[in-house]
mmCIF file of C-alpha atoms in Angstrom:
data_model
loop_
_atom_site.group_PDB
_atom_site.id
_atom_site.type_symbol
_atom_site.label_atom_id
_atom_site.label_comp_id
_atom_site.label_asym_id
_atom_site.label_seq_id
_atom_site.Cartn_x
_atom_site.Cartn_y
_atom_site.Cartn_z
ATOM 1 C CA UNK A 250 147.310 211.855 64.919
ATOM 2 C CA UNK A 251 145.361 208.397 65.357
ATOM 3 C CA UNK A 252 146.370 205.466 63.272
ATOM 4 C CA UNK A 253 145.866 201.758 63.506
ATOM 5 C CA UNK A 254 148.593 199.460 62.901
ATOM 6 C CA UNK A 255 148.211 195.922 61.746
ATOM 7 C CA UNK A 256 151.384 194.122 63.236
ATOM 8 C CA UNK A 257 151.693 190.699 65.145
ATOM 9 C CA UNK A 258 151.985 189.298 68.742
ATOM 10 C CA UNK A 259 155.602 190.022 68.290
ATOM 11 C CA UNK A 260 154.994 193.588 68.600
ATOM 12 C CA UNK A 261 155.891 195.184 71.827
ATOM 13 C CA UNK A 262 153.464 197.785 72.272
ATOM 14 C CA UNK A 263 150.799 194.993 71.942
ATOM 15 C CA UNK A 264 152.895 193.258 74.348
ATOM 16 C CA UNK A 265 152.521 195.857 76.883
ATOM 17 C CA UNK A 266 149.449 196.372 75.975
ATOM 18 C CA UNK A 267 148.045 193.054 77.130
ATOM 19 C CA UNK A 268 150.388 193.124 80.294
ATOM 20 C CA UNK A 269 148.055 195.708 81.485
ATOM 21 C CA UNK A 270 144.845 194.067 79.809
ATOM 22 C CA UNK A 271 146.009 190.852 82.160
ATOM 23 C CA UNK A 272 146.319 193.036 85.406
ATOM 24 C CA UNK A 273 143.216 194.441 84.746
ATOM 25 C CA UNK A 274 141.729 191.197 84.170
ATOM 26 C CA UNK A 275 142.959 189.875 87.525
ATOM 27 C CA UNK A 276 141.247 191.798 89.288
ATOM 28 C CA UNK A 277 137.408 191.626 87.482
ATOM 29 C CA UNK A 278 138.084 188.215 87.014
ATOM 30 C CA UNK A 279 138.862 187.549 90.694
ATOM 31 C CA UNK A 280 139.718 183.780 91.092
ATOM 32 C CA UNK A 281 138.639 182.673 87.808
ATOM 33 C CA UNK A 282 141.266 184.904 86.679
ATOM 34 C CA UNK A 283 143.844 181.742 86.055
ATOM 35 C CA UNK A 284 141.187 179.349 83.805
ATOM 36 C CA UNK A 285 140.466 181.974 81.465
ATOM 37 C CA UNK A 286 144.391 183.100 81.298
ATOM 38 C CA UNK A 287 145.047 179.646 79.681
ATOM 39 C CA UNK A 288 143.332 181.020 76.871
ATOM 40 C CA UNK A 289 144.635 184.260 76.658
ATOM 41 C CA UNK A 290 148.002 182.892 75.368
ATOM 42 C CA UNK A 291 149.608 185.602 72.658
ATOM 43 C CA UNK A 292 152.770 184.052 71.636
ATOM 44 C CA UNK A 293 151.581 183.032 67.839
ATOM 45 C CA UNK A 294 148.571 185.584 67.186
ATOM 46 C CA UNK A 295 149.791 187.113 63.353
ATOM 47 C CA UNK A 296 146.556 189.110 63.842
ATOM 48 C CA UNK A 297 147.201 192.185 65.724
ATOM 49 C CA UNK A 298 146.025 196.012 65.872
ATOM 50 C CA UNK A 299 147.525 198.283 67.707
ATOM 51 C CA UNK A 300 146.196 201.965 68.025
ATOM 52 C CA UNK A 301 148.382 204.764 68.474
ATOM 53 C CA UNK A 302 147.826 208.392 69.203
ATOM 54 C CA UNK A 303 150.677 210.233 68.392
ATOM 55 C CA UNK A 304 153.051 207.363 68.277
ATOM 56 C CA UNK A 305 152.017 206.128 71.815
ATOM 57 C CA UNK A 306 149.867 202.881 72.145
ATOM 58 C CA UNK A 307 146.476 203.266 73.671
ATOM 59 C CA UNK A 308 144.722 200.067 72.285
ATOM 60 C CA UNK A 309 145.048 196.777 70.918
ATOM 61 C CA UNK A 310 143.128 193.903 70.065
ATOM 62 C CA UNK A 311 143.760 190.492 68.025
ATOM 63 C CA UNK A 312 142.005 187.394 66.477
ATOM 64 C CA UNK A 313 142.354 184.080 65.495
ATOM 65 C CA UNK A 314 141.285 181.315 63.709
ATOM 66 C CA UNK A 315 138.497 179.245 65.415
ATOM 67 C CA UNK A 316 137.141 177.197 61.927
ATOM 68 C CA UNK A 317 137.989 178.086 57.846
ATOM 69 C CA UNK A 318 134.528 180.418 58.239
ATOM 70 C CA UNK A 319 135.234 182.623 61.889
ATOM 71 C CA UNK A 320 137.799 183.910 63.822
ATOM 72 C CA UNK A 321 137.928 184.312 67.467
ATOM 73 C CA UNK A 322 138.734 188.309 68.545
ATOM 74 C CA UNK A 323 141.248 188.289 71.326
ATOM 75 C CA UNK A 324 142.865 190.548 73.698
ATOM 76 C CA UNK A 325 140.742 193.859 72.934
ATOM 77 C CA UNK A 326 141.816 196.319 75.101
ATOM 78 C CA UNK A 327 142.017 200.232 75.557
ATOM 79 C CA UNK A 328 143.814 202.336 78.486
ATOM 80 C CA UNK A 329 142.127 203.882 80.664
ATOM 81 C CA UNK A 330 142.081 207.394 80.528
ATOM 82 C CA UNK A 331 141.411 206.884 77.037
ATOM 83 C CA UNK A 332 137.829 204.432 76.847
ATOM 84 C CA UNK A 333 134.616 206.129 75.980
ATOM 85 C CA UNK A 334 136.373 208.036 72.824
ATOM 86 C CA UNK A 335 135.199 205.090 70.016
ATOM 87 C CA UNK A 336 138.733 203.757 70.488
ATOM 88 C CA UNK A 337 137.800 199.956 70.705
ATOM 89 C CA UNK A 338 135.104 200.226 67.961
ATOM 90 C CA UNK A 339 137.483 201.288 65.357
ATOM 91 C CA UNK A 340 140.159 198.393 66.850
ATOM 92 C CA UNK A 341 137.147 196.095 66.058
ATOM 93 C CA UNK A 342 136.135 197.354 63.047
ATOM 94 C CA UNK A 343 139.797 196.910 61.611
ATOM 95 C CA UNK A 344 140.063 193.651 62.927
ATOM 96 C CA UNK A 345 136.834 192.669 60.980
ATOM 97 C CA UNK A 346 137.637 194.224 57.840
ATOM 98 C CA UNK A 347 141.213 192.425 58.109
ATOM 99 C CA UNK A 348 139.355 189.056 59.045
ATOM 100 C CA UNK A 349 136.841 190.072 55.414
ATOM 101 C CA UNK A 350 140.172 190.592 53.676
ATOM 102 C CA UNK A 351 141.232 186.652 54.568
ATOM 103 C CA UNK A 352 137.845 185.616 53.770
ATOM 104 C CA UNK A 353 136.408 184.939 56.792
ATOM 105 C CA UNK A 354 132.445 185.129 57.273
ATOM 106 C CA UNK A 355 132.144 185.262 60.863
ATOM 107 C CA UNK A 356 133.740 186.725 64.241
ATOM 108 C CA UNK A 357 133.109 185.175 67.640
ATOM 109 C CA UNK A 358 134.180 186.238 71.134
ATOM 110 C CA UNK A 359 133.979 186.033 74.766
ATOM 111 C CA UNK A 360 134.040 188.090 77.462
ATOM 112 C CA UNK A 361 132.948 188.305 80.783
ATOM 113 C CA UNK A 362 129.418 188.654 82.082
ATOM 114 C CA UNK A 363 131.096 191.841 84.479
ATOM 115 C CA UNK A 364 132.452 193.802 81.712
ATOM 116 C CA UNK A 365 129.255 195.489 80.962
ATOM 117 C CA UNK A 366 131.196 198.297 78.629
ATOM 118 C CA UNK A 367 132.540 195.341 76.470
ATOM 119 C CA UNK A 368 129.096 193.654 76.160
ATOM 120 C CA UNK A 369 127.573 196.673 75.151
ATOM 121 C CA UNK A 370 130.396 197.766 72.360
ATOM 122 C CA UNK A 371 129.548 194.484 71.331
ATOM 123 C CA UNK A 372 126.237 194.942 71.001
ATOM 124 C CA UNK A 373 126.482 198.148 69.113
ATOM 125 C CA UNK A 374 128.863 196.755 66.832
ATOM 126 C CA UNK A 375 126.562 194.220 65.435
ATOM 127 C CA UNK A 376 127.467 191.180 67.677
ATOM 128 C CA UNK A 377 124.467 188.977 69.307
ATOM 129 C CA UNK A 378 124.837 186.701 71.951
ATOM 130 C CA UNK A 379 125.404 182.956 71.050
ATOM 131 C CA UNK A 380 125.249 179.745 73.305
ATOM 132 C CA UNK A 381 129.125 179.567 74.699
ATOM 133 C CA UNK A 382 131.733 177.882 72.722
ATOM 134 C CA UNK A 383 134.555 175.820 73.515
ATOM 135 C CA UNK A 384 136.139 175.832 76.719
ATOM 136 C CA UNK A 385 133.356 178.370 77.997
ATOM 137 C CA UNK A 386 130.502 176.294 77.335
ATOM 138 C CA UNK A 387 129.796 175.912 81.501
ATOM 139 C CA UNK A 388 131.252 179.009 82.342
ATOM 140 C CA UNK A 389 128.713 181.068 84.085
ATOM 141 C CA UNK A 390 130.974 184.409 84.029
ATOM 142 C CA UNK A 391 131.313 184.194 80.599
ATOM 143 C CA UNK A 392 129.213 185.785 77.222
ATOM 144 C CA UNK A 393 129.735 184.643 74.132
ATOM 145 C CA UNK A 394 128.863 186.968 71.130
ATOM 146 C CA UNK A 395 128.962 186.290 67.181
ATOM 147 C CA UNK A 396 128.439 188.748 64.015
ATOM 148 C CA UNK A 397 128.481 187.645 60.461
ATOM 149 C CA UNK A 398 130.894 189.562 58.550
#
């Protein structure tokens, strides 16, 4: 049985979660790895889904606020042995509809320019690239993306 749980950073299946999500990183990130890890900070996120399969965590992801109109999705990730199954587009979609619920108008994101599976769920999901925000405004290796809610 699948179901999504909305919880907060102080959850430890998210925790775990993004353990492996920052392994993973550190590896397609190579040496950039540590700048964008400055960033990836979860101590205070109060926005967090967690997806379970029965009762075992297979995928998380976050936001936050970036301005009263958008939030920022963070920390997507899904194991494995489990992508490809429409696992991270119902994480999104929750997350949206959560970010709706707060009355938000807009999510933004970033990700980087090697994780071609993330840019295209993305994509499909309604997000278009945007000039890069914030810290990653010179960052070659990264993609910024933005959908009006």
């Amino acid at each position: 049985m699948m179901t999504l749980t909305r919880t907060t950073s102080d959850n430890t299946d998210f925790q775990s979660l993004v353990s492996l999500l920052d392994k993973y990183l550190a590896i397609i990130d190579g040496e950039e790895h540590a700048f964008y890890a400055q960033y990836n900070k979860t101590a205070a996120l109060k926005y967090v889904v967690v997806y379970y399969e029965d009762d075992t965590p297979i995928g998380c992801g976050a936001f936050k606020e970036f301005d009263k109109e958008t939030v920022e999705i963070k920390r997507m990730f899904v194991l494995p042995d489990s992508r490809g199954k429409g696992i991270a587009g119902k994480i999104l979609k929750e997350l949206e509809n959560w970010a709706i619920e707060l009355n938000y108008t807009a999510c933004i994101l970033e990700t980087g320019r090697k994780q071609n599976d993330a840019i295209a769920l993305y994509k499909k999901a309604g997000y278009n690239i945007i000039p890069n925000y914030g810290q990653y405004e010179n960052i070659d290796n990264s993609v910024c993306l933005k959908k009006y809610t």
